[in-house]
mmCIF file of C-alpha atoms and ligand atoms in Angstrom:
data_model
loop_
_atom_site.group_PDB
_atom_site.id
_atom_site.type_symbol
_atom_site.label_atom_id
_atom_site.label_comp_id
_atom_site.label_asym_id
_atom_site.label_seq_id
_atom_site.Cartn_x
_atom_site.Cartn_y
_atom_site.Cartn_z
ATOM 1 C CA MET D 1018 -5.509 27.800 25.753
ATOM 2 C CA THR D 1019 -5.840 24.363 24.185
ATOM 3 C CA PRO D 1020 -6.266 24.413 20.416
ATOM 4 C CA VAL D 1021 -9.169 22.594 18.756
ATOM 5 C CA LYS D 1022 -9.523 21.204 15.260
ATOM 6 C CA ASP D 1023 -11.098 24.434 13.935
ATOM 7 C CA ASP D 1024 -8.061 26.433 15.074
ATOM 8 C CA VAL D 1025 -5.851 24.021 13.150
ATOM 9 C CA LEU D 1026 -8.029 24.299 10.041
ATOM 10 C CA ALA D 1027 -7.967 28.108 10.282
ATOM 11 C CA ALA D 1028 -4.161 28.037 10.467
ATOM 12 C CA LEU D 1029 -3.987 25.641 7.516
ATOM 13 C CA ALA D 1030 -6.248 27.905 5.447
ATOM 14 C CA LYS D 1031 -3.280 30.287 5.236
ATOM 15 C CA VAL D 1032 -1.033 27.555 3.824
ATOM 16 C CA ALA D 1033 -1.214 27.148 0.067
ATOM 17 C CA SER D 1034 -0.711 23.903 -1.822
ATOM 18 C CA PRO D 1035 1.645 23.967 -4.859
ATOM 19 C CA ASP D 1036 -1.205 25.133 -7.142
ATOM 20 C CA GLY D 1037 -2.223 27.874 -4.713
ATOM 21 C CA THR D 1038 -5.310 26.172 -3.228
ATOM 22 C CA PRO D 1039 -5.529 26.618 0.549
ATOM 23 C CA LEU D 1040 -4.758 23.260 2.191
ATOM 24 C CA PRO D 1041 -8.201 22.591 3.727
ATOM 25 C CA ALA D 1042 -9.774 23.085 0.300
ATOM 26 C CA THR D 1043 -7.689 20.308 -1.241
ATOM 27 C CA ASP D 1044 -8.722 16.686 -0.852
ATOM 28 C CA LYS D 1045 -5.314 15.730 0.483
ATOM 29 C CA LEU D 1046 -5.770 15.972 4.237
ATOM 30 C CA SER D 1047 -6.557 13.048 6.492
ATOM 31 C CA GLU D 1048 -8.572 13.326 9.654
ATOM 32 C CA ILE D 1049 -6.924 15.912 11.913
ATOM 33 C CA VAL D 1050 -6.221 14.596 15.380
ATOM 34 C CA VAL D 1051 -5.925 17.246 18.096
ATOM 35 C CA THR D 1052 -5.451 16.114 21.663
ATOM 36 C CA ASP D 1053 -4.211 18.134 24.538
ATOM 37 C CA GLY D 1054 -2.025 20.461 22.502
ATOM 38 C CA LYS D 1055 -0.728 17.723 20.199
ATOM 39 C CA VAL D 1056 -1.673 17.796 16.533
ATOM 40 C CA PHE D 1057 -1.318 14.986 14.021
ATOM 41 C CA PHE D 1058 -2.545 14.421 10.490
ATOM 42 C CA SER D 1059 -1.273 13.312 7.135
ATOM 43 C CA ILE D 1060 -1.191 14.804 3.652
ATOM 44 C CA THR D 1061 -1.569 12.195 0.928
ATOM 45 C CA VAL D 1062 -0.445 13.105 -2.585
ATOM 46 C CA ASP D 1063 0.654 11.382 -5.774
ATOM 47 C CA ALA D 1064 4.070 9.784 -5.381
ATOM 48 C CA GLY D 1065 5.363 11.879 -8.300
ATOM 49 C CA VAL D 1066 4.698 15.248 -6.625
ATOM 50 C CA VAL D 1067 5.947 14.499 -3.116
ATOM 51 C CA LYS D 1068 8.949 16.810 -3.572
ATOM 52 C CA GLN D 1069 6.739 19.803 -4.412
ATOM 53 C CA TRP D 1070 4.646 19.077 -1.328
ATOM 54 C CA GLU D 1071 7.472 18.814 1.180
ATOM 55 C CA PRO D 1072 7.700 22.629 1.637
ATOM 56 C CA VAL D 1073 3.907 22.669 2.068
ATOM 57 C CA ARG D 1074 4.190 20.077 4.803
ATOM 58 C CA GLU D 1075 6.857 22.181 6.495
ATOM 59 C CA ARG D 1076 4.754 25.358 6.230
ATOM 60 C CA ALA D 1077 1.741 23.493 7.612
ATOM 61 C CA GLU D 1078 3.767 22.318 10.605
ATOM 62 C CA ALA D 1079 5.137 25.796 11.192
ATOM 63 C CA ALA D 1080 1.667 27.383 10.961
ATOM 64 C CA ILE D 1081 0.249 24.951 13.507
ATOM 65 C CA ARG D 1082 3.243 25.255 15.798
ATOM 66 C CA ALA D 1083 2.623 29.009 15.930
ATOM 67 C CA LEU D 1084 -0.851 28.439 17.409
ATOM 68 C CA PRO D 1085 -1.088 29.142 21.122
ATOM 69 C CA GLY D 1086 -1.198 25.996 23.232
ATOM 70 C CA VAL D 1087 0.291 23.651 20.609
ATOM 71 C CA THR D 1088 2.955 21.472 22.227
ATOM 72 C CA SER D 1089 3.801 19.178 19.338
ATOM 73 C CA VAL D 1090 2.951 18.770 15.666
ATOM 74 C CA MET D 1091 3.433 15.860 13.357
ATOM 75 C CA VAL D 1092 2.363 16.248 9.744
ATOM 76 C CA ALA D 1093 3.104 13.152 7.718
ATOM 77 C CA LEU D 1094 3.498 13.386 3.954
ATOM 78 C CA THR D 1095 2.568 10.232 2.075
ATOM 79 C CA GLY D 1096 3.195 9.542 -1.573
ATOM 80 C CA GLU D 1097 0.713 7.245 -3.266
ATOM 81 C CA ARG D 1098 0.878 5.888 -6.783
ATOM 82 C CA ALA D 1099 -2.669 7.006 -7.661
ATOM 83 C CA SER D 1100 -4.305 10.321 -6.803
ATOM 84 C CA GLY D 1101 -7.654 11.123 -5.272
ATOM 85 C CA VAL D 1102 -7.312 10.048 -1.657
ATOM 86 C CA GLY D 1103 -8.930 12.728 0.399
ATOM 87 C CA GLY D 1104 -10.224 13.281 3.884
ATOM 88 C CA ASN D 1105 -13.552 11.714 3.031
ATOM 89 C CA ALA D 1106 -12.313 9.032 0.709
ATOM 90 C CA PRO D 1107 -12.628 5.452 1.919
ATOM 91 C CA PRO D 1108 -9.431 4.024 3.434
ATOM 92 C CA ARG D 1109 -7.191 2.411 0.870
ATOM 93 C CA ARG D 1110 -4.422 -0.017 1.254
ATOM 94 C CA PRO D 1111 -1.071 1.675 0.906
ATOM 95 C CA GLN D 1112 1.011 0.865 -2.126
ATOM 96 C CA MET D 1113 3.205 -1.950 -0.965
ATOM 97 C CA GLN D 1114 4.719 -5.053 -2.301
ATOM 98 C CA PRO D 1115 6.882 -7.616 -0.579
ATOM 99 C CA ALA D 1116 10.595 -7.191 -1.159
ATOM 100 C CA ALA D 1117 10.654 -10.553 -2.840
ATOM 101 C CA ALA D 1118 8.240 -9.166 -5.406
ATOM 102 C CA ARG D 1119 10.171 -5.927 -5.951
ATOM 103 C CA PRO D 1120 10.796 -5.296 -9.608
ATOM 104 C CA ARG D 1121 13.963 -6.763 -10.912
ATOM 105 C CA GLU D 1122 16.349 -4.748 -12.960
ATOM 106 C CA PRO D 1123 17.530 -6.011 -16.308
ATOM 107 C CA GLY D 1124 20.169 -8.634 -15.648
ATOM 108 C CA GLY D 1125 18.204 -10.245 -12.840
ATOM 109 C CA HIS D 1126 19.404 -8.153 -9.899
ATOM 110 C CA ALA D 1127 16.826 -7.275 -7.257
ATOM 111 C CA ALA D 1128 15.844 -3.601 -7.065
ATOM 112 C CA PRO D 1129 17.973 -1.644 -4.579
ATOM 113 C CA ALA D 1130 17.249 -2.284 -0.899
ATOM 114 C CA PRO D 1131 15.748 0.624 1.061
ATOM 115 C CA ALA D 1132 18.230 3.231 2.237
ATOM 116 C CA GLY D 1133 19.632 2.797 5.712
ATOM 117 C CA ILE D 1134 19.371 5.280 8.564
ATOM 118 C CA PRO D 1135 22.615 7.258 8.552
ATOM 119 C CA GLY D 1136 24.680 6.377 11.620
ATOM 120 C CA VAL D 1137 22.668 3.261 12.480
ATOM 121 C CA THR D 1138 24.543 0.015 11.825
ATOM 122 C CA SER D 1139 21.875 -2.644 12.428
ATOM 123 C CA ILE D 1140 18.127 -2.434 12.775
ATOM 124 C CA ILE D 1141 16.339 -5.442 14.217
ATOM 125 C CA ALA D 1142 12.639 -6.046 14.713
ATOM 126 C CA VAL D 1143 11.148 -7.758 17.760
ATOM 127 C CA ALA D 1144 7.923 -9.301 16.563
ATOM 128 C CA SER D 1145 5.313 -11.976 17.095
ATOM 129 C CA GLY D 1146 2.212 -12.969 15.258
ATOM 130 C CA LYS D 1147 0.128 -12.917 18.428
ATOM 131 C CA GLY D 1148 -0.510 -10.016 20.772
ATOM 132 C CA GLY D 1149 0.383 -9.902 24.439
ATOM 133 C CA VAL D 1150 3.131 -12.512 24.351
ATOM 134 C CA GLY D 1151 5.716 -10.100 25.745
ATOM 135 C CA LYS D 1152 7.283 -8.468 22.677
ATOM 136 C CA SER D 1153 7.646 -5.049 24.244
ATOM 137 C CA THR D 1154 9.016 -6.448 27.496
ATOM 138 C CA THR D 1155 11.462 -8.560 25.506
ATOM 139 C CA ALA D 1156 12.394 -5.644 23.231
ATOM 140 C CA VAL D 1157 13.293 -3.382 26.156
ATOM 141 C CA ASN D 1158 15.245 -5.999 28.079
ATOM 142 C CA LEU D 1159 16.974 -7.268 24.951
ATOM 143 C CA ALA D 1160 17.977 -3.679 24.139
ATOM 144 C CA LEU D 1161 19.361 -3.286 27.651
ATOM 145 C CA GLY D 1162 21.186 -6.605 27.293
ATOM 146 C CA LEU D 1163 22.785 -5.356 24.071
ATOM 147 C CA ARG D 1164 23.702 -2.138 25.864
ATOM 148 C CA ASP D 1165 25.366 -4.200 28.590
ATOM 149 C CA LEU D 1166 27.450 -5.884 25.899
ATOM 150 C CA GLY D 1167 28.921 -2.467 25.177
ATOM 151 C CA LEU D 1168 26.798 -1.599 22.156
ATOM 152 C CA LYS D 1169 25.150 1.741 21.519
ATOM 153 C CA VAL D 1170 21.464 1.014 21.370
ATOM 154 C CA GLY D 1171 18.248 2.751 20.381
ATOM 155 C CA ILE D 1172 14.632 1.642 20.708
ATOM 156 C CA LEU D 1173 11.925 2.515 18.215
ATOM 157 C CA ASP D 1174 8.394 1.778 19.341
ATOM 158 C CA ALA D 1175 6.667 0.905 16.067
ATOM 159 C CA ASP D 1176 3.403 0.052 17.769
ATOM 160 C CA ILE D 1177 1.418 3.002 16.485
ATOM 161 C CA TYR D 1178 -1.865 1.621 17.825
ATOM 162 C CA GLY D 1179 -0.681 0.733 21.307
ATOM 163 C CA PRO D 1180 2.702 2.301 22.065
ATOM 164 C CA SER D 1181 4.383 0.728 25.098
ATOM 165 C CA MET D 1182 7.593 2.664 25.604
ATOM 166 C CA PRO D 1183 6.114 5.562 27.618
ATOM 167 C CA LYS D 1184 4.995 2.993 30.203
ATOM 168 C CA LEU D 1185 7.821 0.452 30.031
ATOM 169 C CA LEU D 1186 10.442 3.152 30.439
ATOM 170 C CA ALA D 1187 8.329 5.577 32.516
ATOM 171 C CA ILE D 1188 8.823 8.352 29.964
ATOM 172 C CA ARG D 1189 6.525 11.333 30.445
ATOM 173 C CA GLU D 1190 8.461 14.090 28.734
ATOM 174 C CA LYS D 1191 7.970 15.169 25.146
ATOM 175 C CA PRO D 1192 10.780 14.979 22.601
ATOM 176 C CA LYS D 1193 12.313 18.318 21.654
ATOM 177 C CA THR D 1194 12.892 19.296 18.053
ATOM 178 C CA ILE D 1195 15.852 20.698 16.193
ATOM 179 C CA GLY D 1196 14.962 23.449 13.743
ATOM 180 C CA GLY D 1197 11.320 22.680 14.284
ATOM 181 C CA THR D 1198 11.359 19.521 12.199
ATOM 182 C CA ARG D 1199 13.750 16.836 13.437
ATOM 183 C CA LEU D 1200 12.854 15.147 16.709
ATOM 184 C CA ILE D 1201 15.427 14.424 19.383
ATOM 185 C CA PRO D 1202 14.828 11.005 20.957
ATOM 186 C CA ILE D 1203 14.406 10.669 24.710
ATOM 187 C CA VAL D 1204 17.398 9.041 26.394
ATOM 188 C CA ARG D 1205 16.679 6.378 29.049
ATOM 189 C CA TYR D 1206 19.171 4.022 30.659
ATOM 190 C CA GLY D 1207 21.703 5.150 28.065
ATOM 191 C CA MET D 1208 19.457 4.301 25.118
ATOM 192 C CA ALA D 1209 17.808 6.636 22.577
ATOM 193 C CA VAL D 1210 14.065 5.989 22.546
ATOM 194 C CA MET D 1211 11.291 7.169 20.247
ATOM 195 C CA SER D 1212 7.587 6.359 20.393
ATOM 196 C CA ILE D 1213 4.428 7.853 18.944
ATOM 197 C CA GLY D 1214 3.242 7.647 22.549
ATOM 198 C CA PHE D 1215 5.546 10.567 23.393
ATOM 199 C CA LEU D 1216 3.536 12.733 21.005
ATOM 200 C CA ILE D 1217 0.017 11.454 21.547
ATOM 201 C CA GLU D 1218 -1.734 10.610 24.823
ATOM 202 C CA GLU D 1219 -1.789 6.925 25.746
ATOM 203 C CA GLU D 1220 -5.578 6.859 26.136
ATOM 204 C CA THR D 1221 -6.364 8.563 22.825
ATOM 205 C CA PRO D 1222 -8.069 6.080 20.542
ATOM 206 C CA MET D 1223 -6.336 6.555 17.226
ATOM 207 C CA ILE D 1224 -7.903 5.810 13.894
ATOM 208 C CA TRP D 1225 -4.959 5.291 11.601
ATOM 209 C CA ARG D 1226 -5.340 4.736 7.920
ATOM 210 C CA GLY D 1227 -2.719 2.653 6.172
ATOM 211 C CA PRO D 1228 -0.800 5.602 4.699
ATOM 212 C CA MET D 1229 -0.734 7.360 8.060
ATOM 213 C CA VAL D 1230 0.820 4.321 9.709
ATOM 214 C CA MET D 1231 3.472 4.205 7.023
ATOM 215 C CA SER D 1232 4.213 7.921 7.294
ATOM 216 C CA ALA D 1233 4.390 7.895 11.059
ATOM 217 C CA LEU D 1234 6.842 4.995 10.994
ATOM 218 C CA THR D 1235 8.913 6.571 8.266
ATOM 219 C CA GLN D 1236 9.075 9.848 10.160
ATOM 220 C CA MET D 1237 10.067 8.152 13.390
ATOM 221 C CA LEU D 1238 12.839 6.395 11.508
ATOM 222 C CA ARG D 1239 14.098 9.136 9.269
ATOM 223 C CA GLU D 1240 13.217 12.418 10.934
ATOM 224 C CA VAL D 1241 14.637 11.610 14.343
ATOM 225 C CA GLU D 1242 18.182 12.455 15.369
ATOM 226 C CA TRP D 1243 19.172 8.895 16.238
ATOM 227 C CA GLY D 1244 22.867 9.688 16.304
ATOM 228 C CA THR D 1245 25.330 6.829 16.016
ATOM 229 C CA LEU D 1246 23.834 3.483 17.000
ATOM 230 C CA ASP D 1247 25.201 -0.037 16.772
ATOM 231 C CA VAL D 1248 21.724 -1.512 17.033
ATOM 232 C CA MET D 1249 18.229 -0.106 16.800
ATOM 233 C CA VAL D 1250 15.668 -2.430 18.380
ATOM 234 C CA VAL D 1251 12.218 -1.989 16.871
ATOM 235 C CA ASP D 1252 9.270 -3.058 19.026
ATOM 236 C CA MET D 1253 6.663 -4.180 16.524
ATOM 237 C CA PRO D 1254 2.910 -4.158 16.879
ATOM 238 C CA PRO D 1255 1.329 -7.615 16.995
ATOM 239 C CA GLY D 1256 0.451 -9.304 13.746
ATOM 240 C CA THR D 1257 1.814 -9.612 10.278
ATOM 241 C CA GLY D 1258 0.021 -6.702 8.677
ATOM 242 C CA ASP D 1259 0.837 -3.371 7.084
ATOM 243 C CA ALA D 1260 3.152 -2.055 9.787
ATOM 244 C CA GLN D 1261 5.412 -5.080 9.630
ATOM 245 C CA LEU D 1262 5.532 -5.053 5.866
ATOM 246 C CA THR D 1263 6.234 -1.333 5.895
ATOM 247 C CA MET D 1264 9.124 -1.777 8.277
ATOM 248 C CA ALA D 1265 10.525 -4.600 6.259
ATOM 249 C CA GLN D 1266 10.242 -2.572 3.086
ATOM 250 C CA GLN D 1267 11.222 0.890 4.195
ATOM 251 C CA VAL D 1268 14.030 -0.121 6.507
ATOM 252 C CA PRO D 1269 16.910 -2.406 5.787
ATOM 253 C CA LEU D 1270 16.200 -4.763 8.679
ATOM 254 C CA LYS D 1271 19.238 -6.870 9.546
ATOM 255 C CA GLY D 1272 17.020 -9.379 11.233
ATOM 256 C CA ALA D 1273 13.960 -10.244 13.254
ATOM 257 C CA VAL D 1274 13.596 -11.729 16.725
ATOM 258 C CA ILE D 1275 10.347 -13.631 17.156
ATOM 259 C CA VAL D 1276 8.772 -13.825 20.601
ATOM 260 C CA SER D 1277 6.366 -16.615 21.397
ATOM 261 C CA THR D 1278 4.841 -18.267 24.408
ATOM 262 C CA PRO D 1279 5.188 -22.058 24.391
ATOM 263 C CA GLN D 1280 1.605 -23.055 23.640
ATOM 264 C CA ASP D 1281 0.492 -24.188 20.202
ATOM 265 C CA LEU D 1282 -1.754 -21.227 19.430
ATOM 266 C CA ALA D 1283 1.016 -18.678 19.933
ATOM 267 C CA LEU D 1284 3.397 -20.855 17.957
ATOM 268 C CA ILE D 1285 1.074 -20.919 14.969
ATOM 269 C CA ASP D 1286 1.192 -17.110 14.970
ATOM 270 C CA ALA D 1287 4.951 -17.098 15.470
ATOM 271 C CA ARG D 1288 5.262 -19.361 12.439
ATOM 272 C CA ARG D 1289 3.212 -16.853 10.433
ATOM 273 C CA GLY D 1290 5.554 -14.072 11.589
ATOM 274 C CA ILE D 1291 8.617 -16.044 10.542
ATOM 275 C CA ALA D 1292 7.069 -16.766 7.162
ATOM 276 C CA MET D 1293 6.400 -13.053 6.658
ATOM 277 C CA PHE D 1294 9.968 -11.998 7.405
ATOM 278 C CA ARG D 1295 11.298 -14.729 5.169
ATOM 279 C CA ARG D 1296 9.012 -13.574 2.377
ATOM 280 C CA VAL D 1297 10.553 -10.100 2.524
ATOM 281 C CA ASN D 1298 14.076 -11.537 2.817
ATOM 282 C CA VAL D 1299 14.707 -10.468 6.416
ATOM 283 C CA PRO D 1300 16.801 -13.071 8.281
ATOM 284 C CA VAL D 1301 15.116 -14.498 11.369
ATOM 285 C CA LEU D 1302 17.702 -14.167 14.139
ATOM 286 C CA GLY D 1303 15.785 -16.606 16.294
ATOM 287 C CA ILE D 1304 12.884 -17.309 18.635
ATOM 288 C CA VAL D 1305 12.582 -16.338 22.306
ATOM 289 C CA GLU D 1306 10.266 -18.461 24.424
ATOM 290 C CA ASN D 1307 8.638 -16.020 26.823
ATOM 291 C CA MET D 1308 6.573 -17.082 29.846
ATOM 292 C CA SER D 1309 8.367 -20.381 29.361
ATOM 293 C CA TYR D 1310 7.877 -21.706 32.885
ATOM 294 C CA PHE D 1311 6.783 -20.383 36.274
ATOM 295 C CA LEU D 1312 9.048 -20.434 39.302
ATOM 296 C CA CYS D 1313 6.994 -20.179 42.482
ATOM 297 C CA PRO D 1314 8.365 -17.306 44.566
ATOM 298 C CA HIS D 1315 7.250 -19.101 47.741
ATOM 299 C CA CYS D 1316 8.394 -22.686 47.330
ATOM 300 C CA GLY D 1317 10.773 -22.345 44.351
ATOM 301 C CA GLY D 1318 8.848 -25.070 42.535
ATOM 302 C CA ARG D 1319 8.748 -24.950 38.760
ATOM 303 C CA THR D 1320 5.423 -25.146 36.908
ATOM 304 C CA GLU D 1321 5.194 -25.302 33.153
ATOM 305 C CA ILE D 1322 1.940 -23.409 32.748
ATOM 306 C CA PHE D 1323 1.916 -23.235 28.961
ATOM 307 C CA SER D 1324 3.811 -26.540 28.557
ATOM 308 C CA HIS D 1325 7.399 -25.408 28.207
ATOM 309 C CA GLY D 1326 9.710 -26.102 25.272
ATOM 310 C CA GLY D 1327 7.315 -25.559 22.357
ATOM 311 C CA ALA D 1328 9.276 -22.658 20.905
ATOM 312 C CA ARG D 1329 12.582 -24.529 21.031
ATOM 313 C CA ALA D 1330 11.040 -27.448 19.159
ATOM 314 C CA GLU D 1331 9.466 -25.041 16.664
ATOM 315 C CA ALA D 1332 12.789 -23.257 16.128
ATOM 316 C CA GLU D 1333 14.436 -26.584 15.369
ATOM 317 C CA ARG D 1334 11.647 -27.546 13.019
ATOM 318 C CA LEU D 1335 11.918 -24.251 11.126
ATOM 319 C CA GLY D 1336 15.701 -24.203 11.131
ATOM 320 C CA VAL D 1337 16.051 -20.908 13.029
ATOM 321 C CA PRO D 1338 18.172 -20.336 16.163
ATOM 322 C CA PHE D 1339 16.586 -20.722 19.570
ATOM 323 C CA LEU D 1340 17.572 -17.676 21.597
ATOM 324 C CA GLY D 1341 16.472 -18.584 25.110
ATOM 325 C CA GLU D 1342 13.710 -19.105 27.649
ATOM 326 C CA VAL D 1343 12.348 -16.326 29.842
ATOM 327 C CA PRO D 1344 10.276 -17.473 32.818
ATOM 328 C CA LEU D 1345 6.848 -16.124 33.683
ATOM 329 C CA ASP D 1346 7.799 -14.126 36.709
ATOM 330 C CA MET D 1347 6.194 -11.548 38.950
ATOM 331 C CA GLU D 1348 9.367 -9.456 39.124
ATOM 332 C CA ILE D 1349 9.564 -9.169 35.321
ATOM 333 C CA ARG D 1350 5.930 -8.069 35.148
ATOM 334 C CA GLU D 1351 6.073 -5.643 38.045
ATOM 335 C CA LYS D 1352 9.275 -3.993 36.933
ATOM 336 C CA SER D 1353 8.184 -3.898 33.326
ATOM 337 C CA ASP D 1354 4.824 -2.333 34.063
ATOM 338 C CA SER D 1355 6.300 0.238 36.443
ATOM 339 C CA GLY D 1356 8.877 1.473 33.951
ATOM 340 C CA ARG D 1357 11.911 -0.088 35.613
ATOM 341 C CA PRO D 1358 12.928 -2.953 33.298
ATOM 342 C CA VAL D 1359 14.555 -5.841 35.076
ATOM 343 C CA VAL D 1360 17.883 -5.752 33.196
ATOM 344 C CA ALA D 1361 18.372 -2.103 34.164
ATOM 345 C CA THR D 1362 17.169 -2.250 37.756
ATOM 346 C CA ALA D 1363 18.168 -5.764 38.848
ATOM 347 C CA PRO D 1364 21.269 -6.306 36.707
ATOM 348 C CA ASP D 1365 22.723 -8.964 38.997
ATOM 349 C CA GLY D 1366 19.595 -11.112 39.082
ATOM 350 C CA SER D 1367 18.928 -14.304 37.160
ATOM 351 C CA HIS D 1368 16.466 -12.629 34.785
ATOM 352 C CA ALA D 1369 18.974 -10.014 33.685
ATOM 353 C CA LYS D 1370 21.420 -12.813 32.915
ATOM 354 C CA ILE D 1371 18.835 -14.612 30.779
ATOM 355 C CA TYR D 1372 18.222 -11.439 28.750
ATOM 356 C CA ARG D 1373 21.947 -10.748 28.406
ATOM 357 C CA ASP D 1374 22.493 -14.291 27.111
ATOM 358 C CA ILE D 1375 19.710 -13.740 24.584
ATOM 359 C CA ALA D 1376 21.308 -10.417 23.634
ATOM 360 C CA ALA D 1377 24.672 -12.114 23.084
ATOM 361 C CA ARG D 1378 23.049 -14.664 20.746
ATOM 362 C CA VAL D 1379 21.319 -11.851 18.849
ATOM 363 C CA ARG D 1380 24.611 -9.961 18.514
ATOM 364 C CA ASP D 1381 26.322 -13.112 17.230
ATOM 365 C CA GLY D 1382 23.455 -13.707 14.819
ATOM 366 C CA LEU D 1383 23.803 -10.132 13.553
ATOM 367 C CA ALA D 1384 27.471 -10.666 12.858
ATOM 368 C CA VAL D 1385 26.571 -13.655 10.700
ATOM 369 C CA ALA D 1386 23.733 -11.764 8.993
ATOM 370 C CA SER D 1387 26.120 -8.891 8.192
ATOM 371 C CA ARG D 1388 28.682 -11.108 6.538
ATOM 372 C CA PRO D 1389 28.410 -10.889 2.758
ATOM 373 C CA ALA D 1390 26.832 -13.967 1.262
ATOM 374 C CA PRO D 1391 29.442 -16.275 -0.283
ATOM 375 C CA LYS D 1392 29.763 -15.845 -4.020
ATOM 376 C CA ILE D 1393 28.679 -18.912 -5.850
ATOM 377 C CA VAL D 1394 30.527 -19.464 -9.085
ATOM 378 C CA ILE D 1395 28.927 -21.902 -11.443
ATOM 379 C CA GLU D 1396 31.383 -23.228 -13.960
ATOM 380 C CA ALA D 1397 30.062 -24.097 -17.350
HETATM 381 N N1 LIG J 1165 8.290 -13.102 31.265
HETATM 382 C C1 LIG J 1165 7.269 -12.438 31.802
HETATM 383 N N2 LIG J 1165 6.876 -12.652 33.085
HETATM 384 C C2 LIG J 1165 5.819 -11.979 33.604
HETATM 385 N N3 LIG J 1165 5.111 -11.084 32.956
HETATM 386 C C3 LIG J 1165 5.453 -10.822 31.683
HETATM 387 C C4 LIG J 1165 6.558 -11.461 31.038
HETATM 388 N N4 LIG J 1165 6.661 -10.966 29.781
HETATM 389 C C5 LIG J 1165 5.687 -10.058 29.653
HETATM 390 N N5 LIG J 1165 4.952 -9.967 30.780
HETATM 391 C C6 LIG J 1165 3.787 -9.126 31.034
HETATM 392 O O1 LIG J 1165 2.792 -9.468 30.084
HETATM 393 C C7 LIG J 1165 2.079 -8.319 29.655
HETATM 394 C C8 LIG J 1165 2.204 -8.195 28.129
HETATM 395 O O2 LIG J 1165 3.569 -7.968 27.812
HETATM 396 P P1 LIG J 1165 4.020 -7.002 26.638
HETATM 397 O O3 LIG J 1165 3.289 -5.717 26.696
HETATM 398 O O4 LIG J 1165 5.493 -6.986 26.649
HETATM 399 O O5 LIG J 1165 3.488 -7.870 25.415
HETATM 400 P P2 LIG J 1165 3.368 -7.494 23.877
HETATM 401 O O6 LIG J 1165 3.555 -8.774 23.116
HETATM 402 O O7 LIG J 1165 4.271 -6.378 23.551
HETATM 403 O O8 LIG J 1165 1.878 -7.012 23.799
HETATM 404 P P3 LIG J 1165 1.161 -6.266 22.557
HETATM 405 O O9 LIG J 1165 0.879 -7.345 21.573
HETATM 406 O O10 LIG J 1165 -0.074 -5.694 23.179
HETATM 407 O O11 LIG J 1165 2.128 -5.235 22.042
HETATM 408 C C9 LIG J 1165 2.698 -7.138 30.414
HETATM 409 O O12 LIG J 1165 1.909 -6.882 31.536
HETATM 410 C C10 LIG J 1165 4.069 -7.654 30.812
HETATM 411 O O13 LIG J 1165 4.550 -7.063 32.020
HETATM 412 MG MG1 LIG J 1166 3.853 -4.489 22.667
#
């Protein structure tokens, strides 16, 4: 039996909010998404009462999990500064402010950075301003390159709207949970992987409100048993919107890798991405030029379809490292789209080497980013 929304609401009617009101009668629930045994929704409450609501969230998850046919449940709890956001309320922008604008404590020190993920040494974002430039392909192969350097690596697919990891890593199974709440990531090619796509069908059109995006990301970061990782590679959704800002604010990102194709239009977006990370004080580890040139598989001739070299010049102009050029190549596309990334399945080929070289530059950049900033002493 596959549950429907009414079954979920009936189960939630038995769950009381802190003041005793049954959950569906409060104005705290978002739209409830039920697809093929998977249930997702968020509870939005005042930031000050989040603690009181956490047991409610847990009871809600347990009640839904007990329904026949439910295969996974994700109930996100979001704290907002002001109250009154309900299921029928118009979408509101989540409460966010760039790190640079975080309140300063007396004495001029910036407010504390967001807490890290226990056991995870470095978290890096793979981003671009523009969509479809090859972020996800780069993220997976970069992660594999880092793995080949002997690092313990995880991948978080932060693209809530269009998750790629189920496809790029041919992952069909669902993550298991520990104690009903913490998710265990799927392990592929020796890497821990988590994606909203493991919980929700690829084809399901999702309508995410700002707070839901934030909660889903936070849960995938903090309620997943990531274990001990040297590097977590985060595959970002395209753009410089809420999801990116959320990541930058909720996670202590060690750095960002920007992917761009060489043509001007993509570079303008890449520039916007770099500006955003700089605004929230996340070091830009460098730019990768993807689809840099085309090597003809028949004659071996090289064609610079998008006029090669633009990203290198842009990196120089902006004073950020240039990490490498990845050709536009049929093998990369075919392997990527069939869930067998080139670094894992053709490790001796030229493409794998390119990605490993990029990975080595990222690792070196991380070492620099991790070094404490030199103390500047100004003598009177
Ligand atoms: N170097 C490359 N050579 C050939 N094909 C590539 C290359 N890089 C990416 N692709 C292909 O381009 C398409 C888009 O790539 P990908 O999904 O990685 O981009 P994206 O930037 O993550 O997209 P989105 O913005 O939708 O998240 C895919 O079909 C992928 O296989
Ligand atoms: Mg992508």
